[in-house]
Every structure is written in C-alpha cells, then in structure tokens.
Coordinates of C-alpha atoms and ligand atoms in Angstrom, one line a residue:
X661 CA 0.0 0.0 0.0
X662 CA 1.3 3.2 -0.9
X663 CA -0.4 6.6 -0.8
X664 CA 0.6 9.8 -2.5
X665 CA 2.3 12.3 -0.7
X666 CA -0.2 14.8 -1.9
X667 CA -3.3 13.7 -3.8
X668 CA -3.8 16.2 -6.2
X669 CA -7.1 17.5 -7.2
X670 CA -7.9 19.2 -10.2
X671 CA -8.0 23.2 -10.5
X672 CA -11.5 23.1 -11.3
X673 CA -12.6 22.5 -7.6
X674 CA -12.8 26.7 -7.0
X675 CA -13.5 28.0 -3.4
X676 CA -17.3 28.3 -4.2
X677 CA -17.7 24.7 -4.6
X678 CA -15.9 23.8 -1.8
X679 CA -18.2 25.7 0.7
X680 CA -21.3 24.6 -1.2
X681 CA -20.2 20.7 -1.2
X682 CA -19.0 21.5 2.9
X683 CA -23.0 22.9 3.5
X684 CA -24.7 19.7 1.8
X685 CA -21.9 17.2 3.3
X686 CA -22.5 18.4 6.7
X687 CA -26.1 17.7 6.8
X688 CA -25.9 14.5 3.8
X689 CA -23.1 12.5 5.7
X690 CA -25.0 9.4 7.8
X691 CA -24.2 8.5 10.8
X692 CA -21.9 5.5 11.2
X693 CA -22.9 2.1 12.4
X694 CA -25.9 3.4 12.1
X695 CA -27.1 -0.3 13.0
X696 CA -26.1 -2.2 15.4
X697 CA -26.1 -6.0 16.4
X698 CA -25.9 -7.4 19.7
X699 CA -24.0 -10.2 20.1
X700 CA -24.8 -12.8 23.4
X701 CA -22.9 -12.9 25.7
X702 CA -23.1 -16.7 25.7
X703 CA -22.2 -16.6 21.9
X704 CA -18.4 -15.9 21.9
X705 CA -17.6 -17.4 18.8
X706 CA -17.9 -15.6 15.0
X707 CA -18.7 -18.2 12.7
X708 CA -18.3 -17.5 9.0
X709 CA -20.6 -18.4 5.8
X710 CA -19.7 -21.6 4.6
X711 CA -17.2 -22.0 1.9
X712 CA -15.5 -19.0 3.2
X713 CA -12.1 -18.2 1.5
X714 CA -9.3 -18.0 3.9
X715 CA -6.1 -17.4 2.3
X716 CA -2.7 -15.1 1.9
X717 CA -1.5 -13.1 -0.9
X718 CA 2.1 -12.8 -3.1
X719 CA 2.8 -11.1 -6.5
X720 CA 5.3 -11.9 -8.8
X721 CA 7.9 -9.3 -8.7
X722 CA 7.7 -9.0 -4.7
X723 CA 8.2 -13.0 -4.1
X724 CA 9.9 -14.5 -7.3
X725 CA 13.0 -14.1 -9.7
X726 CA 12.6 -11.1 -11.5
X727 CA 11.7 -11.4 -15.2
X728 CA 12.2 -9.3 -18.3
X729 CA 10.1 -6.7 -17.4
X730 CA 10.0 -2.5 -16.4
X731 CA 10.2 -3.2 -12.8
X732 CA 13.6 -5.4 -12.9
X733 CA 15.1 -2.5 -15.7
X734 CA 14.5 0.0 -13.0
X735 CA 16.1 -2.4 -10.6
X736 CA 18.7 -2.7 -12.6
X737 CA 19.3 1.1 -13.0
X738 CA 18.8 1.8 -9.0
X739 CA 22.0 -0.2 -8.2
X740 CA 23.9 0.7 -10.7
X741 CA 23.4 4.0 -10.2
X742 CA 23.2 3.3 -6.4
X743 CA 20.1 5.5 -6.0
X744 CA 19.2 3.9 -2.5
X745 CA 17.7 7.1 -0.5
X746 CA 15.1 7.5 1.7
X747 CA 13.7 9.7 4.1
X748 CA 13.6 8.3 8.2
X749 CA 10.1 6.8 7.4
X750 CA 8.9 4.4 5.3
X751 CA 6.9 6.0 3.0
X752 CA 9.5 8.2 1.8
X753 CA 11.8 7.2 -0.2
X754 CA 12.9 9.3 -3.3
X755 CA 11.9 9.2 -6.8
X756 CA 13.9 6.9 -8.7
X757 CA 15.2 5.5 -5.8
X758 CA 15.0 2.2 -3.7
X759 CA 15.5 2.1 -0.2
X760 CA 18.4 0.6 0.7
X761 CA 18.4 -1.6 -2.0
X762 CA 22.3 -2.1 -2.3
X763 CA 22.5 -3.5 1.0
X764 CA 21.5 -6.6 -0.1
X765 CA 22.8 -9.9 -2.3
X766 CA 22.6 -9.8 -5.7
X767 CA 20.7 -13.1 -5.6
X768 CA 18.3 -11.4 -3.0
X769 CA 17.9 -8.2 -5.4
X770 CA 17.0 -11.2 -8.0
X771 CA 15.2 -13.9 -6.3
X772 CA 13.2 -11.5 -3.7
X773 CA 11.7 -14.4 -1.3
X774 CA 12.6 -17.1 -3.8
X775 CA 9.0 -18.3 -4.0
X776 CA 9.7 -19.8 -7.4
X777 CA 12.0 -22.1 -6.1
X778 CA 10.5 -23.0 -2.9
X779 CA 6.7 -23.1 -3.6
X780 CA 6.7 -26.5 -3.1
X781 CA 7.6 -25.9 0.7
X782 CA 6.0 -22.7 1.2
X783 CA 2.4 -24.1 -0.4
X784 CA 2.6 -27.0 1.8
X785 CA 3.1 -25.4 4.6
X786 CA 0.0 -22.7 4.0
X787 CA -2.0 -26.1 3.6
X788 CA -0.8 -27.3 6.1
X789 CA -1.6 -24.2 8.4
X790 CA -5.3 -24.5 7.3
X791 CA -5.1 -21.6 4.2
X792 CA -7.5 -22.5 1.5
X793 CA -6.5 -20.0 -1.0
X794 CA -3.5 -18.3 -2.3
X795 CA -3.2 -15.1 -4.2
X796 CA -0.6 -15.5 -6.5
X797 CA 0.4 -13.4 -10.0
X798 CA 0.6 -14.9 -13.5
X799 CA 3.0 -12.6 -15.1
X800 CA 2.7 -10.6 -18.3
X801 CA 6.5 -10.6 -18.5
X802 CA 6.9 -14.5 -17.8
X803 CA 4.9 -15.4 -20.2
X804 CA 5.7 -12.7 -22.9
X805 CA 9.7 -11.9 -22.4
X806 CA 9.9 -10.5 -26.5
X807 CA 7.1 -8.5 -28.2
X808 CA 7.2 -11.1 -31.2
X809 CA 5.6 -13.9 -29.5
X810 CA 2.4 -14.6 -31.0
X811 CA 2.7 -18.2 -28.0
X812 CA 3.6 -17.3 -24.7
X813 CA 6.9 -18.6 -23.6
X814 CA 6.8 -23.1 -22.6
X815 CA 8.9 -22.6 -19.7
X816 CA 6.4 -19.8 -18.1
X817 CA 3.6 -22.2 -18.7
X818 CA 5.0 -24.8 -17.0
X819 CA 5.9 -22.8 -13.9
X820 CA 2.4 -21.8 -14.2
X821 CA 1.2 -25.9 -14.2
X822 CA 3.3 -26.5 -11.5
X823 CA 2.4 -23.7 -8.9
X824 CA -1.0 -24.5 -9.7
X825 CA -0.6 -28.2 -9.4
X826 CA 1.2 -28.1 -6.1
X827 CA -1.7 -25.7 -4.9
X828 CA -4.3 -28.4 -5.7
X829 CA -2.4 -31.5 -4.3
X830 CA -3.0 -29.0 -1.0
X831 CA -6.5 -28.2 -1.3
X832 CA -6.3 -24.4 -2.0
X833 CA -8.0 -22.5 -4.1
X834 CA -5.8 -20.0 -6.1
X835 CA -6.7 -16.2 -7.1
X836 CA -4.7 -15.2 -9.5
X837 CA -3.3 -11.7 -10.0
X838 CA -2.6 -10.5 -13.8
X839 CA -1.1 -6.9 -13.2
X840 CA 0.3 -6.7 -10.3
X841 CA 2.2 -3.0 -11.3
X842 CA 4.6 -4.8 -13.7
X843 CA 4.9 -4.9 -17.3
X844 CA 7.2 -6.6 -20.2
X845 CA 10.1 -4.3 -20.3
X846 CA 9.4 -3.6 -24.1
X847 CA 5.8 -2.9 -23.2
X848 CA 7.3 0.4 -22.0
X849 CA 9.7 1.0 -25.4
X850 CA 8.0 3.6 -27.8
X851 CA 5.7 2.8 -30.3
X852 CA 6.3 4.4 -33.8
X853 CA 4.2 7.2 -32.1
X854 CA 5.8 7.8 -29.6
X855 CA 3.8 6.6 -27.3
X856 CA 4.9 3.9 -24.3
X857 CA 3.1 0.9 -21.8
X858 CA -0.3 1.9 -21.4
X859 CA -0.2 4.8 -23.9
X860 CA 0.9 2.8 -26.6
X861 CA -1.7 2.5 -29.4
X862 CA -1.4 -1.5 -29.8
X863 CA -1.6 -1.6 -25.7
X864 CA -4.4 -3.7 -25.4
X865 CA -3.3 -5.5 -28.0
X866 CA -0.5 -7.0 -26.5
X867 CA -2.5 -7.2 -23.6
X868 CA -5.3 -9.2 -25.0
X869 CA -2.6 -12.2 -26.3
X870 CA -1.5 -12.3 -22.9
X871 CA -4.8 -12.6 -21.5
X872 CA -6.0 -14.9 -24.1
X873 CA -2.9 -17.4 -23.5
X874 CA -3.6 -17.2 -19.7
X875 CA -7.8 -18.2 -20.1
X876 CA -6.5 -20.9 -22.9
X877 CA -4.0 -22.6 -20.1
X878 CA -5.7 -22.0 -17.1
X879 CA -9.4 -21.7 -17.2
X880 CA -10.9 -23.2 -15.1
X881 CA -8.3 -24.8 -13.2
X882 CA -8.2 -20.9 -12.5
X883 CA -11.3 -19.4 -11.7
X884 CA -10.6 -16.1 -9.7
X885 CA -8.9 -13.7 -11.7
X886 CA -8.0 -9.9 -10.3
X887 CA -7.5 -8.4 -13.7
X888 CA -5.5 -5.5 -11.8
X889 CA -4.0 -4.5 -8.5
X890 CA -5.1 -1.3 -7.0
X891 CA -5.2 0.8 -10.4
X892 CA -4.9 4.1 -8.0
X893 CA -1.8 3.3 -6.3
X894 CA -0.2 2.2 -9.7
X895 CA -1.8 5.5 -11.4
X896 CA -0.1 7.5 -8.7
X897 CA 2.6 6.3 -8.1
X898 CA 4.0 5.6 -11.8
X899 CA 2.7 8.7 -13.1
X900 CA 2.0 11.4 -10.7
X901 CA 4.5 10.7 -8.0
X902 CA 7.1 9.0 -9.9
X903 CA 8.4 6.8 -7.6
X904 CA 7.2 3.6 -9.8
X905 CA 8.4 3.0 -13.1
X906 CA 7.8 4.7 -15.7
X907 CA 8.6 7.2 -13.2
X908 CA 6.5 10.1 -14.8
X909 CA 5.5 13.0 -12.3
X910 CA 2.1 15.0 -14.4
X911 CA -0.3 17.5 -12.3
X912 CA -2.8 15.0 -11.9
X913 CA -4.9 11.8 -12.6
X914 CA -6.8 14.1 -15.4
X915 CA -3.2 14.4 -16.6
X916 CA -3.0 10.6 -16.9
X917 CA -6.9 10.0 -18.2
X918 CA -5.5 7.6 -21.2
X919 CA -3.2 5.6 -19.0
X920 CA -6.5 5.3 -16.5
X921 CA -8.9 4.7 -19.4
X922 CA -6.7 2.0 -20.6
X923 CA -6.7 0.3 -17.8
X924 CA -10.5 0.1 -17.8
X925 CA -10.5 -0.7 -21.1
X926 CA -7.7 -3.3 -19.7
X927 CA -9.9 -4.7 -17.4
X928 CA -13.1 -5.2 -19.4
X929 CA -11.5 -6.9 -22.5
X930 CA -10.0 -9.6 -19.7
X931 CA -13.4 -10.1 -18.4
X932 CA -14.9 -10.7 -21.5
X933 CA -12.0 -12.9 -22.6
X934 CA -12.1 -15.1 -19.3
X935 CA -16.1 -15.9 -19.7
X936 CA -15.8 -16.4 -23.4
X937 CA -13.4 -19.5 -22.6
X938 CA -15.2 -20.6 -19.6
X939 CA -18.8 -20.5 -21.1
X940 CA -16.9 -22.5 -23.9
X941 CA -15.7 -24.7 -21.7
X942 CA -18.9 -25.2 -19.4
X943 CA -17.3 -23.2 -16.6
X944 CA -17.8 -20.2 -14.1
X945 CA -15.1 -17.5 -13.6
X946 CA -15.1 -14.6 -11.5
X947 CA -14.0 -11.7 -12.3
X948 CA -13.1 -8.7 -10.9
X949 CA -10.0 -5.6 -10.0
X950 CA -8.9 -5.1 -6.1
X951 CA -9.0 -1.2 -4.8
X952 CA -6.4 0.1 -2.4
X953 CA -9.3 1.2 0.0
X954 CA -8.5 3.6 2.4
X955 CA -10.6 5.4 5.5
X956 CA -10.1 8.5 5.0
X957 CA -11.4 10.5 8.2
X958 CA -11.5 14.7 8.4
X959 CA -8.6 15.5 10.2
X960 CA -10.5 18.6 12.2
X961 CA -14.1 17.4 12.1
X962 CA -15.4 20.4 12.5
X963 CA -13.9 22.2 10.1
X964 CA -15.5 22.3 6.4
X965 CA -12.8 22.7 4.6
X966 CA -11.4 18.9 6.0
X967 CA -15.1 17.4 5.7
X968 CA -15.6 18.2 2.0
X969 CA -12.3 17.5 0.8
X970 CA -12.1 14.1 2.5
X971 CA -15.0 13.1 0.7
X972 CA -13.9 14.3 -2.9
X973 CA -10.4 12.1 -2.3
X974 CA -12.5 9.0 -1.0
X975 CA -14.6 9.3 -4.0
X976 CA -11.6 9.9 -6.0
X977 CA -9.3 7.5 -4.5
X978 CA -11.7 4.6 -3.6
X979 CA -14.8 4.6 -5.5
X980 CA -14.3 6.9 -8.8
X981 CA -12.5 3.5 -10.7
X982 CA -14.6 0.7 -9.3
X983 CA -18.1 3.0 -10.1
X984 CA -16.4 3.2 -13.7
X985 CA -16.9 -0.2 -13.8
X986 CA -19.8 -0.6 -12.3
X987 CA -21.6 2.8 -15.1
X988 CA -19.2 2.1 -17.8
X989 CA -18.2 5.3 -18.0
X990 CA -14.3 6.9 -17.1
X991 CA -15.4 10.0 -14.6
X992 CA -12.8 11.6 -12.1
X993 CA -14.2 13.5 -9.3
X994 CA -12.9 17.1 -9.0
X995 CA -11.9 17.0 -13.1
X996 CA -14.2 17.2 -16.2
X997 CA -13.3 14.1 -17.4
X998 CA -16.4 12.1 -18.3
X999 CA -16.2 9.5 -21.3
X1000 CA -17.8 5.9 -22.0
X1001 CA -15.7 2.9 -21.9
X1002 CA -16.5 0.5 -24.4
X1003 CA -17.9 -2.6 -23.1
X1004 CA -17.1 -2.3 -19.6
X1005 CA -20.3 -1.6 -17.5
X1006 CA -21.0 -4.6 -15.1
X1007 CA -18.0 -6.3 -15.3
X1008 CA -18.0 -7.4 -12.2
X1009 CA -18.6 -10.7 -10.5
X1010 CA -16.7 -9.2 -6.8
X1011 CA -15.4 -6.2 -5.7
X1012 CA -12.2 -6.8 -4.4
X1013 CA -10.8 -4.3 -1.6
X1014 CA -6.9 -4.3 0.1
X1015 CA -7.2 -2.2 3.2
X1016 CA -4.5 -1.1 5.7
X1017 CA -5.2 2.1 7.4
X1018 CA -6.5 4.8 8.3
X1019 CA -5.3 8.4 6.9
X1020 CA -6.4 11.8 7.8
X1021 CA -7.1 14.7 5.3
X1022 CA -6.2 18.5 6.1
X1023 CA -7.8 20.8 3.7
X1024 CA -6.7 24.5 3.1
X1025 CA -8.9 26.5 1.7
X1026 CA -6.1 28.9 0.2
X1027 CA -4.9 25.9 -1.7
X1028 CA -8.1 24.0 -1.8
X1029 CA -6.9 21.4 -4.9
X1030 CA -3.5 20.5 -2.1
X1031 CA -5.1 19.0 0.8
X1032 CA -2.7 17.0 3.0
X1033 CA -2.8 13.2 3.9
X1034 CA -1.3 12.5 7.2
X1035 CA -0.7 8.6 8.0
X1036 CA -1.8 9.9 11.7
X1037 CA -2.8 12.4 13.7
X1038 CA -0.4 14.6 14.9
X1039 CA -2.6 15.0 18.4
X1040 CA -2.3 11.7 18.9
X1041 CA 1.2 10.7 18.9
X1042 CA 0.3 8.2 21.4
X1043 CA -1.5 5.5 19.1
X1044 CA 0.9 2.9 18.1
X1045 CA 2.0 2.5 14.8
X1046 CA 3.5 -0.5 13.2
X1047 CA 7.0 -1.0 11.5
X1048 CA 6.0 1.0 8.7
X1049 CA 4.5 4.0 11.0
X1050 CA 0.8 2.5 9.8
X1051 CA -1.9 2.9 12.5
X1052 CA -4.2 0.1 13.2
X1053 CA -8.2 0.8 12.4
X1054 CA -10.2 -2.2 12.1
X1055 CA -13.4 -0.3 11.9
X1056 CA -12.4 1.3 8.9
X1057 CA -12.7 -1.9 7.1
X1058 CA -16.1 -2.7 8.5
X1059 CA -17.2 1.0 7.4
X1060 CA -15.6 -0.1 3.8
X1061 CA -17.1 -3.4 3.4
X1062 CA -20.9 -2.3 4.8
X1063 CA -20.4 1.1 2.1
X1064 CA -19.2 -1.4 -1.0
X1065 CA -21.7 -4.0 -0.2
X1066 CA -24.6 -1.4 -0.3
X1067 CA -23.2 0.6 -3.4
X1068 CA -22.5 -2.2 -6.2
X1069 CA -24.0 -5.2 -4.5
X1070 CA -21.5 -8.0 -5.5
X1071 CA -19.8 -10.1 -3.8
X1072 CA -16.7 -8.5 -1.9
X1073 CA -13.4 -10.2 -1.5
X1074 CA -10.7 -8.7 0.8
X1075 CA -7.5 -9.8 -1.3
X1076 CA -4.9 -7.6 1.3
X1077 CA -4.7 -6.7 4.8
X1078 CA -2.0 -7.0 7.2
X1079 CA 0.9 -5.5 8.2
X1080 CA 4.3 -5.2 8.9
X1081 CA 5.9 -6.8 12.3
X1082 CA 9.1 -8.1 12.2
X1083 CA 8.9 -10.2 15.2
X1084 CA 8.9 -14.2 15.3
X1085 CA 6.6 -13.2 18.2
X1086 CA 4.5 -10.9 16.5
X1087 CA 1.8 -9.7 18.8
X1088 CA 1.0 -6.2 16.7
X1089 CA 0.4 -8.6 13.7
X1090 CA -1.9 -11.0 15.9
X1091 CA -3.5 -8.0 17.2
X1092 CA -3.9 -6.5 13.9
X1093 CA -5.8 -10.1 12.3
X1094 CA -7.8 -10.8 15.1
X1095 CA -9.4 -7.1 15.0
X1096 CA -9.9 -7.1 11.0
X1097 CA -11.5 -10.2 10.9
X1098 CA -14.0 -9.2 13.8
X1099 CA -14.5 -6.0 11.4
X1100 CA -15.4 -8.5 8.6
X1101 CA -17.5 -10.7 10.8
X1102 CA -19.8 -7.3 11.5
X1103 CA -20.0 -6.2 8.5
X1104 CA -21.5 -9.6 7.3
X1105 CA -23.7 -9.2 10.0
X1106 CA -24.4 -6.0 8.8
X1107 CA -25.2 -7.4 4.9
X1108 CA -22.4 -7.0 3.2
X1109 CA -21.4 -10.6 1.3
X1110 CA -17.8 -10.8 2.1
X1111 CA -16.9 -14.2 0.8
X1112 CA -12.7 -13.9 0.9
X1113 CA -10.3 -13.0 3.8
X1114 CA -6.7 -12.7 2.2
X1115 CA -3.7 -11.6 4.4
X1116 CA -1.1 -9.5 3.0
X1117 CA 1.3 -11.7 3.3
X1118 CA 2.2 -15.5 3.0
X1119 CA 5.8 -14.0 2.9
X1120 CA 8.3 -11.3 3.9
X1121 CA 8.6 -9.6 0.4
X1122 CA 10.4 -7.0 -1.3
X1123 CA 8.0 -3.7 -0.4
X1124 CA 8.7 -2.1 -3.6
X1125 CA 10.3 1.2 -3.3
X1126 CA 10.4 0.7 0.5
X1127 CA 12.7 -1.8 -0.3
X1128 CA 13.2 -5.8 2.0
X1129 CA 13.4 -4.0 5.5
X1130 CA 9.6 -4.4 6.1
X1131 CA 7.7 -7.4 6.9
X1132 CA 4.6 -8.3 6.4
X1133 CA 4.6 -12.1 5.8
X1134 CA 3.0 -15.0 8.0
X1135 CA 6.6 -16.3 7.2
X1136 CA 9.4 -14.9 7.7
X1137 CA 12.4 -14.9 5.2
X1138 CA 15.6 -14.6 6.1
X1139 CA 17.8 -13.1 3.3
X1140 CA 21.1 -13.5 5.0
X1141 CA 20.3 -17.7 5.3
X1142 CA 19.7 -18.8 1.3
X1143 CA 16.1 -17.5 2.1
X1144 CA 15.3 -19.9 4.8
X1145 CA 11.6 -19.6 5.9
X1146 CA 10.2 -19.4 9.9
X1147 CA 6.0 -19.3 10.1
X1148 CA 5.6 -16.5 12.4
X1149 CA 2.8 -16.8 15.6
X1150 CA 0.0 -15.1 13.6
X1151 CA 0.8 -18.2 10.9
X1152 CA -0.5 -20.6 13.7
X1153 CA -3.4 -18.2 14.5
X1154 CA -4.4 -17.4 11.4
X1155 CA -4.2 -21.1 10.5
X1156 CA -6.7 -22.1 13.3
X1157 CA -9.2 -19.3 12.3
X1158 CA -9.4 -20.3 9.1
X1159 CA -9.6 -24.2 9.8
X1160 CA -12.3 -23.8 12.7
X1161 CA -13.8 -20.9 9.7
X1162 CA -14.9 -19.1 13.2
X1163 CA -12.9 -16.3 15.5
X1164 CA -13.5 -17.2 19.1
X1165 CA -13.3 -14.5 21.6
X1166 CA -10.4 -14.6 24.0
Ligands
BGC288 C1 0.1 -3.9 -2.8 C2 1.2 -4.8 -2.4 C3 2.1 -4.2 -1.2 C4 1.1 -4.0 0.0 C5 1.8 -3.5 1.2 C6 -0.5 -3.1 -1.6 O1 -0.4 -1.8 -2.0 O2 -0.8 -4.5 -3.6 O3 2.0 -5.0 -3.5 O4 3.2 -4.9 -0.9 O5 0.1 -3.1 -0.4 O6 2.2 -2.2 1.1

C-alpha cells in the first residue's frame, strides 16, 4: 500500500464549490454504524458463511526471480546508479530511488523471497496451516519476455502448471493476480508514435494475447482472476509521484486519463475474454479488479474545509475506478473528465478491496486542490503504529465493506490486509488479524457478502520502493540464510481461524 504524498485535485474545484459541497456534506453525511447487532454474551464465537475463503496473498515481482520486465530494468538502473535514499520513514523514499536496496545480495535483489524455487515448501506449509486459497500473479513478463511472440513462452507455462498443481495436491484454491504493477520491459519501449506501456496505441493488443494465452492454459483450473491491482496506487505512483516506473510526475490523474482509461479498457477486455473461454468450456469464472481502499477520516471534524475534501479524495481514491466499472463510463471527481468505456459496465462478479489504514485529510482552503494526507494524527502521537509508522483501524474496514456491499451489490473479497511486524513473536500482527477479521465478521452481519479474507502476506517480500526491511509475511524470510523460511505466531493463529472458519473470543 502506498499513498501519495499529496493527492492532487484538479484546479477546477474553486473556493465556491468547496463551501457549497462542505454545506450539503454536513447535513448528507449518515451516521456510522448506524445499525447495530448485539451479540450474546453466551455466543463468543464468530462463525463465517460456509465455503469461506481464507487465504494469503504474493505477487510476482515481490516474491519471485525477477523477469524481463520495467520493474527489474528500473532495478537494474537503481543499483547501478546506487540510487538507495530515503527519508527516516517508510513511506519516503525518493523518486527513482530504492531504499536501501544495495545492501542486499545480488541473488536477494534477484530472487526476492525465492517463492519460485520454494513453492513446493511454502504451499505446503499454507496447507498445512489450514489456508484454502493463495493469491498469487501470472506474469505478463513470464509469459511474454519478447514482443514477437504470438505463443507465450513453454517454460512460463510450466511454472504456471506446476504452482498450480502443487496448490491443488494442497486443497487451496488460487486467485490469480494479472497486473500486479509490472509490465514486459518492451511494453514500455516507444511505439512508432511515440507513445509507451499503457499509452501505446497496440496496448491492449499485446494485452489481450496475454490474457488470451492465460484463459487458454488456465481456465478453469483458475477461476478467480483480479484483472488489476489497485489501479490508483499504480496511477499515482508511476505517473503522478514518480516513484514507480515509468517514473512520470504530471499534475494529476486528469493528466494521466488515457493511462487510467486504458486500464478500464484493460480490465473489461479480460473479463470478456475469461467468460468467453469458460462458457466455452462449461465453466464459471469470477472476475473482478482489487481497490487500495483507504478510511479516509476529516482530520478537524469540525472544520469544512477537512469534511468536503475528505469526501472528494474518497470518492476519487476509492470509489471513482470501481463506479467506472460498475456505469461504464471513465469520470474523475474534482476534473471534467467524463467518457464511455466501451464494453465495460458490469464487469463485475466481486469487488475486491486491500485495506491497511486509516489516513487523515487537512484541507486549506487557500490551496483548496492541495489537501494534505497525514498517516496519523499529529494530536495523537500516542496511538501505536507498526514497523512501517501505519496505524491500526479495524473499523475502517467494516465502514468499507458495509459502504461497498450497499453501493455495487457484488460479492466483496478482501484480497490484502495486514501488516508489517518483524517479530517471530509478532503480537501487533496478531493483534492487527484478530481485530480485522472481527471488522469482517460485523459487516456480514451487517449485509455486506464478504466471501474472501486474504492476508497481506504468505511471505516477507520485497516492499517495492520501501525496499526488503519491512515485513509483512506469516513467514518470515531470512535473506542472509539462502532464504530460509520461519512461520511467524500469527501463521498458527491465522491457520486455526481459518480451519475452525470461526474467530473465538479470548
Ligand atoms: C500492494 C502490495 C504491497 C502491499 C503493502 C499493496 O499496496 O498490492 O503489492 O506490498 O500493499 O504495502
């Protein structure tokens, strides 16, 4: 999870608006938890609907050799040019740099956790645990290292047949990931245009082989598919921040409206493509994109300027892509963009949501398109944070799950949530599960069809431009021991949660 520094709005909000939008939120907002469900006292055990998913989540690049693609050129470039700063918190680290990232082995910097390699032993042991699904990637740039393939590469599709087989010798279910942030590396090369990755005019092109060759290998032997990981973070952060490759830094996301209309257009073609070769093949497939979903709360709750522009950013930030799907049309809040999508209203089957944290928004009505996003609030230094300086707010994920539920009435599948505690004995990560899946528990009390609970991680990963140092896997990996795995305490406790599919009360 990563947010933007500053989440830039477009120039179009004027003053006016502001106070107009502050008048009508201040008497349209509803109150929270506005029901409420009493749970006896002789009941201290959450049981969840049958056929729950229980599982933990990895993506290519983070867990497994790095393959032809942007993320490991940019790699490549970092160390060579040693561009390893960062600021004292995560968070921070500079554009075009990694943090840290020379500190480590080359075969580290390469292999990340080595998942590749030890899948075997790691999917065994999530079995084993009592995990019944694993979100995993199949990646673009395994299966398409050169632009002239019109077959995608044997030697991916085997890895592919083997991760997969190993998962089904241990009863879990897998969700598959296809962009997880990373692209071929010649994706990004210039077309004769000009134009690069998602700008390119034979984008979804290339895309739609790629998708095609993973529905012919894998369908249904697959039948979750997250066409693409949090489109917002990757928006931002590859072209507005420029900290992710292609490391472009433009005013704003209306500044980047064909890179987030092609990834709608992205998006729907893979639906379509993935049903096609089910119904062909007599199968069911679900389909669907995760959102990094964040609470976003007023940092002065009083004040008007805070309340209106915390509601234009969660629109923007959480809702704005996934309602595109849900209308078919491309609208971001604050902008005049507004155009139809071809063929992607309703593609749907879930809505998938990764949630962390709460953040707080401080508006200024001088600068009223610059609000700031504060990880926490500066009166209350007190709360703990984790590793990464993240504060723990279960409710936030209730409040998300209750507000998704009600507004596109799908499914909803949490595909991350977690967090980063180094410790063997990691009590803030036990903590932080326990209270999140009491959030969930509510909030299918309270309607909403949550049908996945998928931790963030199976594995200590490489944290993208944060770098190895944190940790957010059940496991832990040790990079200075050949990559030698330890399940932490919250691998036992989350094992037992999912096997007795209930959460007791302590
Ligand atoms: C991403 C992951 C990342 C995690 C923790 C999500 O933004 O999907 O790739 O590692 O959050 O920051």
């Amino acid at each position: 999870m990563r947010l933007p520094v500053l989440l830039r709005l477009s120039g179009a909000l004027a003053g006016a608006t502001l106070v107009v939008l502050a008048s009508w939120l201040y008497t349209a907002t509803p109150a929270r938890h506005a029901t409420t469900v009493t749970v006896a006292p002789s009941a201290p055990t959450m049981r969840f609907p049958a056929g729950f998913y229980w599982g933990a989540a990895l993506s290519g690049h983070q867990a497994e050799t790095a393959q032809a693609s942007d993320w490991a050129a940019f790699e490549s470039e970092v160390f060579r040019e040693r561009r390893f700063q960062a600021g004292e918190a995560y968070g921070t680290t500079r554009p075009g740099h990694i943090r840290d990232f020379g500190r480590w082995s080359e075969a580290v910097r390469l292999h990340k956790s080595a998942f590749d390699t030890h899948f075997a032993e790691d999917i065994a042991a999530a079995g084993a645990t009592g995990l019944n699904a694993l979100r995993v990637s199949i990646e673009w740039a395994r299966l398409f290292p050169r632009p002239d393939q019109s077959e995608p590469s044997p030697e991916g599709i085997a890895y592919y047949e083997q991760l997969l087989a190993a998962m089904r010798a241990a009863h879990i279910t897998p969700f598959v990931t296809l962009f997880h942030y990373v692209a071929p590396r010649w994706f990004f090369e210039p077309d004769e245009s000009g134009r690069r990755g998602w700008e390119r005019r034979d984008a979804l092109d290339h895309w739609q082989r790629y998708v095609s060759a993973v529905a012919t290998h894998f369908v249904p032997e697959v039948r979750h598919f997250c066409t693409l990981n949090e489109p917002m973070v990757y928006l931002y952060s590859a072209y507005i921040d420029g900290v992710y490759p292609p490391l472009e830094r433009r005013a704003d996301a209306a500044a980047a409206a064909d890179v987030y209309a092609a990834l709608l257009a992205a998006h729907a073609r893979a639906y379509r493509i993935l049903h096609a070769t089910a119904a062909a093949r007599h199968a069911e497939v679900y389909v669907g994109i995760t959102q990094a979903a964040q609470a976003f709360a007023p940092l002065r709750n009083w004040h008007p300027a805070d309340r209106a522009i915390t509601a234009l950013v969660e629109q923007a930030w959480n809702w704005d892509f996934l309602d595109a799907i849900a209308s078919g049309r491309m609208r971001i809040a604050a902008s005049d963009v507004d155009r139809p999508i071809d063929g992607l209203a309703g593609t749907q089957d879930y809505v998938g949501l990764n949630y962390y944290t709460r953040v707080f928004i401080k508006g200024d009505l001088l600068h009223p398109t610059k609000p700031s996003i504060l990880m926490r609030d500066p009166a209350r230094l007190d709360e703990p944070v984790n590793d990464m300086g993240w504060t723990s707010y279960p409710r936030g994920l209730h409040d998300l799950l209750v507000k998704a539920g009600r507004r596109f009435g799908r499914p909803l599948y949490i595909l991350e949530n977690g967090t980063s505690d180094h410790e063997d004995d990691d009590r803030g990560r036990q903590d932080y599960l326990r209270a999140h899946v009491r959030e969930t528990w509510l909030a299918i009390q309270h309607g909403a069809d949550v049908r996945a609970y998928v931790v963030w991680s199976l594995l200590d990963n490489f944290e993208w431009v944060d770098g190895f140092g944190p940790r957010l896997g059940l496991i832990a990996v040790d990079y200075e021991n050949g990559f030698k795995r330890t399940p932490r305490r919250s691998a036992a406790l989350f094992g037992a949660i999912a096997r007795a599919n209930a959460l007791s009360e302590r």
